[in-house]
């Protein structure tokens, strides 16, 4: 059976017929964006050639031109087999200039990254709740306020080892939480995917 990576390479080299959000190959959940997946051939601290991050500057056909936080440009190709996440699985047309992203995939000989997964505007922040009002959590994150919006049908809470629940009423002011969500570019606002609560 061909691996996902082989399929991505062949999709790029063969031109890739169309662009889809996820395929039978399976999409990666948002937690995977922050997983350490450096291969055994990488020295500690060396950049992972199969990873890119930054903000989308422009989009042409199925290629994202991304400026990384280290001022390096990346060309990221989205092909059949690429999964895209923006608070949930989304089609390619949800990627917009200005979006931040993390991407993992296969580096091609010309330097382009054939994306396996692209996470748009994903954030992973910790802090304590200072206020809860109108389906919004006010989070103190290192002294800065972040407004975290509960999104019906999307946002869930996970408390200790309990299964995910759409009931966020257990969250309390002054409680320390970790929030995985989608940033609203150029604001201090986040749409909540998951709130992790230690107790």
PDB file of C-alpha atoms in Angstrom:
ATOM      1  CA  UNK A   1       0.000   0.000   0.000  1.00  0.00           C
ATOM      2  CA  UNK A   2       1.319   3.450  -0.912  1.00  0.00           C
ATOM      3  CA  UNK A   3       2.005   5.790   1.961  1.00  0.00           C
ATOM      4  CA  UNK A   4       0.326   9.155   2.374  1.00  0.00           C
ATOM      5  CA  UNK A   5       3.681  10.818   1.629  1.00  0.00           C
ATOM      6  CA  UNK A   6       4.064   8.887  -1.651  1.00  0.00           C
ATOM      7  CA  UNK A   7       0.560   9.948  -2.657  1.00  0.00           C
ATOM      8  CA  UNK A   8       1.357  13.591  -1.906  1.00  0.00           C
ATOM      9  CA  UNK A   9       4.521  13.453  -3.996  1.00  0.00           C
ATOM     10  CA  UNK A  10       2.710  11.872  -6.917  1.00  0.00           C
ATOM     11  CA  UNK A  11      -0.121  14.417  -6.636  1.00  0.00           C
ATOM     12  CA  UNK A  12       2.374  17.284  -6.923  1.00  0.00           C
ATOM     13  CA  UNK A  13       4.434  15.732  -9.692  1.00  0.00           C
ATOM     14  CA  UNK A  14       1.299  14.704 -11.552  1.00  0.00           C
ATOM     15  CA  UNK A  15      -0.290  18.116 -11.209  1.00  0.00           C
ATOM     16  CA  UNK A  16      -3.047  17.118  -8.756  1.00  0.00           C
ATOM     17  CA  UNK A  17      -6.470  16.970 -10.354  1.00  0.00           C
ATOM     18  CA  UNK A  18      -8.422  18.883  -7.735  1.00  0.00           C
ATOM     19  CA  UNK A  19      -8.248  20.274  -4.242  1.00  0.00           C
ATOM     20  CA  UNK A  20     -10.185  18.705  -1.389  1.00  0.00           C
ATOM     21  CA  UNK A  21     -10.418  19.365   2.339  1.00  0.00           C
ATOM     22  CA  UNK A  22      -9.811  15.784   3.426  1.00  0.00           C
ATOM     23  CA  UNK A  23      -9.797  12.379   1.842  1.00  0.00           C
ATOM     24  CA  UNK A  24     -10.029   8.737   2.784  1.00  0.00           C
ATOM     25  CA  UNK A  25      -6.415   9.114   3.843  1.00  0.00           C
ATOM     26  CA  UNK A  26      -7.812  10.828   6.925  1.00  0.00           C
ATOM     27  CA  UNK A  27      -7.330  14.338   8.250  1.00  0.00           C
ATOM     28  CA  UNK A  28      -5.139  15.284  11.180  1.00  0.00           C
ATOM     29  CA  UNK A  29      -6.790  16.878  14.194  1.00  0.00           C
ATOM     30  CA  UNK A  30      -5.684  20.307  15.409  1.00  0.00           C
ATOM     31  CA  UNK A  31      -3.610  18.879  18.269  1.00  0.00           C
ATOM     32  CA  UNK A  32      -1.226  17.433  15.660  1.00  0.00           C
ATOM     33  CA  UNK A  33      -0.161  20.951  14.641  1.00  0.00           C
ATOM     34  CA  UNK A  34       1.754  21.266  17.900  1.00  0.00           C
ATOM     35  CA  UNK A  35       3.094  17.719  18.005  1.00  0.00           C
ATOM     36  CA  UNK A  36       6.821  17.236  17.720  1.00  0.00           C
ATOM     37  CA  UNK A  37       7.407  15.091  14.682  1.00  0.00           C
ATOM     38  CA  UNK A  38      11.038  15.738  13.898  1.00  0.00           C
ATOM     39  CA  UNK A  39      12.481  12.797  12.063  1.00  0.00           C
ATOM     40  CA  UNK A  40      15.376  10.724  13.392  1.00  0.00           C
ATOM     41  CA  UNK A  41      17.750  12.328  10.877  1.00  0.00           C
ATOM     42  CA  UNK A  42      17.332  15.819  12.356  1.00  0.00           C
ATOM     43  CA  UNK A  43      19.824  17.148  14.844  1.00  0.00           C
ATOM     44  CA  UNK A  44      18.348  18.693  18.009  1.00  0.00           C
ATOM     45  CA  UNK A  45      17.380  22.292  17.312  1.00  0.00           C
ATOM     46  CA  UNK A  46      17.652  21.914  13.536  1.00  0.00           C
ATOM     47  CA  UNK A  47      14.669  23.192  11.514  1.00  0.00           C
ATOM     48  CA  UNK A  48      12.274  20.536  10.263  1.00  0.00           C
ATOM     49  CA  UNK A  49      12.343  20.726   6.439  1.00  0.00           C
ATOM     50  CA  UNK A  50       8.844  19.226   6.262  1.00  0.00           C
ATOM     51  CA  UNK A  51       7.260  21.983   8.387  1.00  0.00           C
ATOM     52  CA  UNK A  52       6.399  25.607   7.596  1.00  0.00           C
ATOM     53  CA  UNK A  53       4.705  28.441   9.472  1.00  0.00           C
ATOM     54  CA  UNK A  54       3.822  32.045   8.816  1.00  0.00           C
ATOM     55  CA  UNK A  55       1.121  34.225   7.286  1.00  0.00           C
ATOM     56  CA  UNK A  56      -0.359  33.864   3.824  1.00  0.00           C
ATOM     57  CA  UNK A  57       0.722  36.715   1.561  1.00  0.00           C
ATOM     58  CA  UNK A  58      -0.979  35.517  -1.608  1.00  0.00           C
ATOM     59  CA  UNK A  59      -2.731  32.529  -3.169  1.00  0.00           C
ATOM     60  CA  UNK A  60      -2.293  31.411  -6.763  1.00  0.00           C
ATOM     61  CA  UNK A  61      -4.181  28.362  -8.018  1.00  0.00           C
ATOM     62  CA  UNK A  62      -3.541  25.773  -5.304  1.00  0.00           C
ATOM     63  CA  UNK A  63      -0.294  27.291  -3.985  1.00  0.00           C
ATOM     64  CA  UNK A  64       0.020  29.442  -0.860  1.00  0.00           C
ATOM     65  CA  UNK A  65       2.865  31.961  -0.686  1.00  0.00           C
ATOM     66  CA  UNK A  66       3.648  32.280   3.016  1.00  0.00           C
ATOM     67  CA  UNK A  67       6.017  34.622   4.848  1.00  0.00           C
ATOM     68  CA  UNK A  68       7.433  32.860   7.899  1.00  0.00           C
ATOM     69  CA  UNK A  69       8.091  34.556  11.234  1.00  0.00           C
ATOM     70  CA  UNK A  70      11.817  34.251  10.407  1.00  0.00           C
ATOM     71  CA  UNK A  71      11.242  36.287   7.187  1.00  0.00           C
ATOM     72  CA  UNK A  72      11.671  33.196   4.970  1.00  0.00           C
ATOM     73  CA  UNK A  73       9.155  32.688   2.165  1.00  0.00           C
ATOM     74  CA  UNK A  74       7.497  29.272   1.724  1.00  0.00           C
ATOM     75  CA  UNK A  75       5.562  27.936  -1.251  1.00  0.00           C
ATOM     76  CA  UNK A  76       2.980  25.473   0.028  1.00  0.00           C
ATOM     77  CA  UNK A  77       1.077  23.324  -2.465  1.00  0.00           C
ATOM     78  CA  UNK A  78      -2.367  22.037  -1.489  1.00  0.00           C
ATOM     79  CA  UNK A  79      -3.285  18.859  -3.380  1.00  0.00           C
ATOM     80  CA  UNK A  80      -5.682  15.922  -3.258  1.00  0.00           C
ATOM     81  CA  UNK A  81      -4.941  14.370   0.113  1.00  0.00           C
ATOM     82  CA  UNK A  82      -4.204  17.641   1.929  1.00  0.00           C
ATOM     83  CA  UNK A  83      -6.356  18.255   4.995  1.00  0.00           C
ATOM     84  CA  UNK A  84      -7.164  21.844   5.960  1.00  0.00           C
ATOM     85  CA  UNK A  85      -8.351  22.965   9.403  1.00  0.00           C
ATOM     86  CA  UNK A  86      -9.929  26.291  10.378  1.00  0.00           C
ATOM     87  CA  UNK A  87     -11.849  25.522  13.578  1.00  0.00           C
ATOM     88  CA  UNK A  88     -12.761  22.288  11.783  1.00  0.00           C
ATOM     89  CA  UNK A  89     -12.155  20.675   8.397  1.00  0.00           C
ATOM     90  CA  UNK A  90     -12.635  23.246   5.634  1.00  0.00           C
ATOM     91  CA  UNK A  91     -12.301  23.457   1.843  1.00  0.00           C
ATOM     92  CA  UNK A  92      -9.335  25.226   0.269  1.00  0.00           C
ATOM     93  CA  UNK A  93     -11.329  28.379  -0.514  1.00  0.00           C
ATOM     94  CA  UNK A  94     -11.421  29.160   3.227  1.00  0.00           C
ATOM     95  CA  UNK A  95      -7.698  29.991   3.126  1.00  0.00           C
ATOM     96  CA  UNK A  96      -7.318  33.773   2.845  1.00  0.00           C
ATOM     97  CA  UNK A  97      -4.397  36.218   2.585  1.00  0.00           C
ATOM     98  CA  UNK A  98      -3.575  37.357   6.120  1.00  0.00           C
ATOM     99  CA  UNK A  99      -4.346  33.971   7.670  1.00  0.00           C
ATOM    100  CA  UNK A 100      -1.637  32.495   9.840  1.00  0.00           C
ATOM    101  CA  UNK A 101      -0.807  28.858   9.325  1.00  0.00           C
ATOM    102  CA  UNK A 102       1.207  25.829  10.274  1.00  0.00           C
ATOM    103  CA  UNK A 103       1.792  23.225   7.576  1.00  0.00           C
ATOM    104  CA  UNK A 104       3.364  19.783   7.492  1.00  0.00           C
ATOM    105  CA  UNK A 105       4.106  17.748   4.412  1.00  0.00           C
ATOM    106  CA  UNK A 106       6.817  16.639   2.014  1.00  0.00           C
ATOM    107  CA  UNK A 107       9.544  18.967   0.773  1.00  0.00           C
ATOM    108  CA  UNK A 108       9.903  18.709  -3.003  1.00  0.00           C
ATOM    109  CA  UNK A 109      13.213  19.044  -4.899  1.00  0.00           C
ATOM    110  CA  UNK A 110      12.336  22.622  -5.957  1.00  0.00           C
ATOM    111  CA  UNK A 111      11.794  23.618  -2.310  1.00  0.00           C
ATOM    112  CA  UNK A 112       8.010  23.657  -2.480  1.00  0.00           C
ATOM    113  CA  UNK A 113       6.190  21.960   0.408  1.00  0.00           C
ATOM    114  CA  UNK A 114       3.532  19.480  -0.676  1.00  0.00           C
ATOM    115  CA  UNK A 115       1.164  19.870   2.273  1.00  0.00           C
ATOM    116  CA  UNK A 116      -0.180  16.902   4.160  1.00  0.00           C
ATOM    117  CA  UNK A 117      -1.996  19.129   6.655  1.00  0.00           C
ATOM    118  CA  UNK A 118      -2.552  22.868   6.911  1.00  0.00           C
ATOM    119  CA  UNK A 119      -3.880  24.489  10.086  1.00  0.00           C
ATOM    120  CA  UNK A 120      -5.209  28.010   9.503  1.00  0.00           C
ATOM    121  CA  UNK A 121      -5.047  30.605  12.314  1.00  0.00           C
ATOM    122  CA  UNK A 122      -4.564  27.882  14.908  1.00  0.00           C
ATOM    123  CA  UNK A 123      -3.596  29.006  18.424  1.00  0.00           C
ATOM    124  CA  UNK A 124      -2.798  27.121  21.588  1.00  0.00           C
ATOM    125  CA  UNK A 125      -2.883  29.428  24.618  1.00  0.00           C
ATOM    126  CA  UNK A 126      -2.959  29.099  28.387  1.00  0.00           C
ATOM    127  CA  UNK A 127      -4.269  31.543  30.939  1.00  0.00           C
ATOM    128  CA  UNK A 128      -6.921  32.147  33.542  1.00  0.00           C
ATOM    129  CA  UNK A 129     -10.515  33.184  32.999  1.00  0.00           C
ATOM    130  CA  UNK A 130     -11.243  36.726  34.204  1.00  0.00           C
ATOM    131  CA  UNK A 131     -14.857  36.964  33.054  1.00  0.00           C
ATOM    132  CA  UNK A 132     -17.558  34.916  31.336  1.00  0.00           C
ATOM    133  CA  UNK A 133     -20.210  36.853  29.426  1.00  0.00           C
ATOM    134  CA  UNK A 134     -22.445  36.298  26.396  1.00  0.00           C
ATOM    135  CA  UNK A 135     -20.760  33.091  25.214  1.00  0.00           C
ATOM    136  CA  UNK A 136     -17.355  34.751  25.547  1.00  0.00           C
ATOM    137  CA  UNK A 137     -14.524  33.843  27.902  1.00  0.00           C
ATOM    138  CA  UNK A 138     -12.195  36.685  28.831  1.00  0.00           C
ATOM    139  CA  UNK A 139      -8.767  35.111  29.244  1.00  0.00           C
ATOM    140  CA  UNK A 140      -5.721  36.675  30.881  1.00  0.00           C
ATOM    141  CA  UNK A 141      -2.794  35.361  28.821  1.00  0.00           C
ATOM    142  CA  UNK A 142       0.502  36.679  30.249  1.00  0.00           C
ATOM    143  CA  UNK A 143      -1.176  39.956  31.243  1.00  0.00           C
ATOM    144  CA  UNK A 144      -2.981  40.448  27.934  1.00  0.00           C
ATOM    145  CA  UNK A 145      -6.698  39.957  27.449  1.00  0.00           C
ATOM    146  CA  UNK A 146      -7.836  37.475  24.833  1.00  0.00           C
ATOM    147  CA  UNK A 147     -11.545  37.251  23.991  1.00  0.00           C
ATOM    148  CA  UNK A 148     -12.435  33.606  23.381  1.00  0.00           C
ATOM    149  CA  UNK A 149     -15.755  32.988  21.639  1.00  0.00           C
ATOM    150  CA  UNK A 150     -17.857  29.869  22.137  1.00  0.00           C
ATOM    151  CA  UNK A 151     -18.989  28.648  18.698  1.00  0.00           C
ATOM    152  CA  UNK A 152     -22.201  26.607  18.671  1.00  0.00           C
ATOM    153  CA  UNK A 153     -21.661  23.112  17.360  1.00  0.00           C
ATOM    154  CA  UNK A 154     -17.872  23.541  17.354  1.00  0.00           C
ATOM    155  CA  UNK A 155     -16.605  24.426  20.827  1.00  0.00           C
ATOM    156  CA  UNK A 156     -16.095  21.676  23.389  1.00  0.00           C
ATOM    157  CA  UNK A 157     -14.619  21.425  26.859  1.00  0.00           C
ATOM    158  CA  UNK A 158     -12.477  18.598  28.181  1.00  0.00           C
ATOM    159  CA  UNK A 159     -12.224  18.316  31.946  1.00  0.00           C
ATOM    160  CA  UNK A 160      -9.470  16.092  33.360  1.00  0.00           C
ATOM    161  CA  UNK A 161      -9.898  12.704  31.683  1.00  0.00           C
ATOM    162  CA  UNK A 162     -13.593  13.139  30.904  1.00  0.00           C
ATOM    163  CA  UNK A 163     -14.818  12.927  27.294  1.00  0.00           C
ATOM    164  CA  UNK A 164     -15.348  16.181  25.324  1.00  0.00           C
ATOM    165  CA  UNK A 165     -18.584  18.003  26.130  1.00  0.00           C
ATOM    166  CA  UNK A 166     -20.397  20.911  24.499  1.00  0.00           C
ATOM    167  CA  UNK A 167     -21.477  21.975  28.003  1.00  0.00           C
ATOM    168  CA  UNK A 168     -19.061  24.750  28.951  1.00  0.00           C
ATOM    169  CA  UNK A 169     -21.041  25.776  32.047  1.00  0.00           C
ATOM    170  CA  UNK A 170     -18.475  24.057  34.263  1.00  0.00           C
ATOM    171  CA  UNK A 171     -15.946  26.774  33.460  1.00  0.00           C
ATOM    172  CA  UNK A 172     -15.508  29.344  36.216  1.00  0.00           C
ATOM    173  CA  UNK A 173     -13.912  32.753  36.663  1.00  0.00           C
ATOM    174  CA  UNK A 174     -10.276  32.530  37.940  1.00  0.00           C
ATOM    175  CA  UNK A 175      -9.934  29.000  36.561  1.00  0.00           C
ATOM    176  CA  UNK A 176      -6.743  28.155  34.652  1.00  0.00           C
ATOM    177  CA  UNK A 177      -7.425  26.693  31.212  1.00  0.00           C
ATOM    178  CA  UNK A 178      -5.741  25.870  27.939  1.00  0.00           C
ATOM    179  CA  UNK A 179      -7.553  26.875  24.751  1.00  0.00           C
ATOM    180  CA  UNK A 180      -7.058  25.458  21.302  1.00  0.00           C
ATOM    181  CA  UNK A 181      -8.800  27.571  18.716  1.00  0.00           C
ATOM    182  CA  UNK A 182      -8.758  29.724  15.591  1.00  0.00           C
ATOM    183  CA  UNK A 183      -7.411  33.276  15.818  1.00  0.00           C
ATOM    184  CA  UNK A 184      -9.328  36.096  14.158  1.00  0.00           C
ATOM    185  CA  UNK A 185      -6.440  37.742  12.280  1.00  0.00           C
ATOM    186  CA  UNK A 186      -5.228  41.112  13.557  1.00  0.00           C
ATOM    187  CA  UNK A 187      -7.442  41.009  16.660  1.00  0.00           C
ATOM    188  CA  UNK A 188      -7.134  39.706  20.218  1.00  0.00           C
ATOM    189  CA  UNK A 189     -10.038  37.336  19.560  1.00  0.00           C
ATOM    190  CA  UNK A 190     -10.143  33.558  19.204  1.00  0.00           C
ATOM    191  CA  UNK A 191     -12.918  31.127  18.278  1.00  0.00           C
ATOM    192  CA  UNK A 192     -12.781  28.158  20.623  1.00  0.00           C
ATOM    193  CA  UNK A 193     -12.268  24.627  19.350  1.00  0.00           C
ATOM    194  CA  UNK A 194     -11.368  23.008  22.688  1.00  0.00           C
ATOM    195  CA  UNK A 195     -11.027  24.239  26.266  1.00  0.00           C
ATOM    196  CA  UNK A 196      -8.866  21.975  28.427  1.00  0.00           C
ATOM    197  CA  UNK A 197      -9.610  22.285  32.123  1.00  0.00           C
ATOM    198  CA  UNK A 198      -7.476  20.447  34.706  1.00  0.00           C
ATOM    199  CA  UNK A 199     -10.412  19.992  37.133  1.00  0.00           C
TER     200      UNK A 199
END
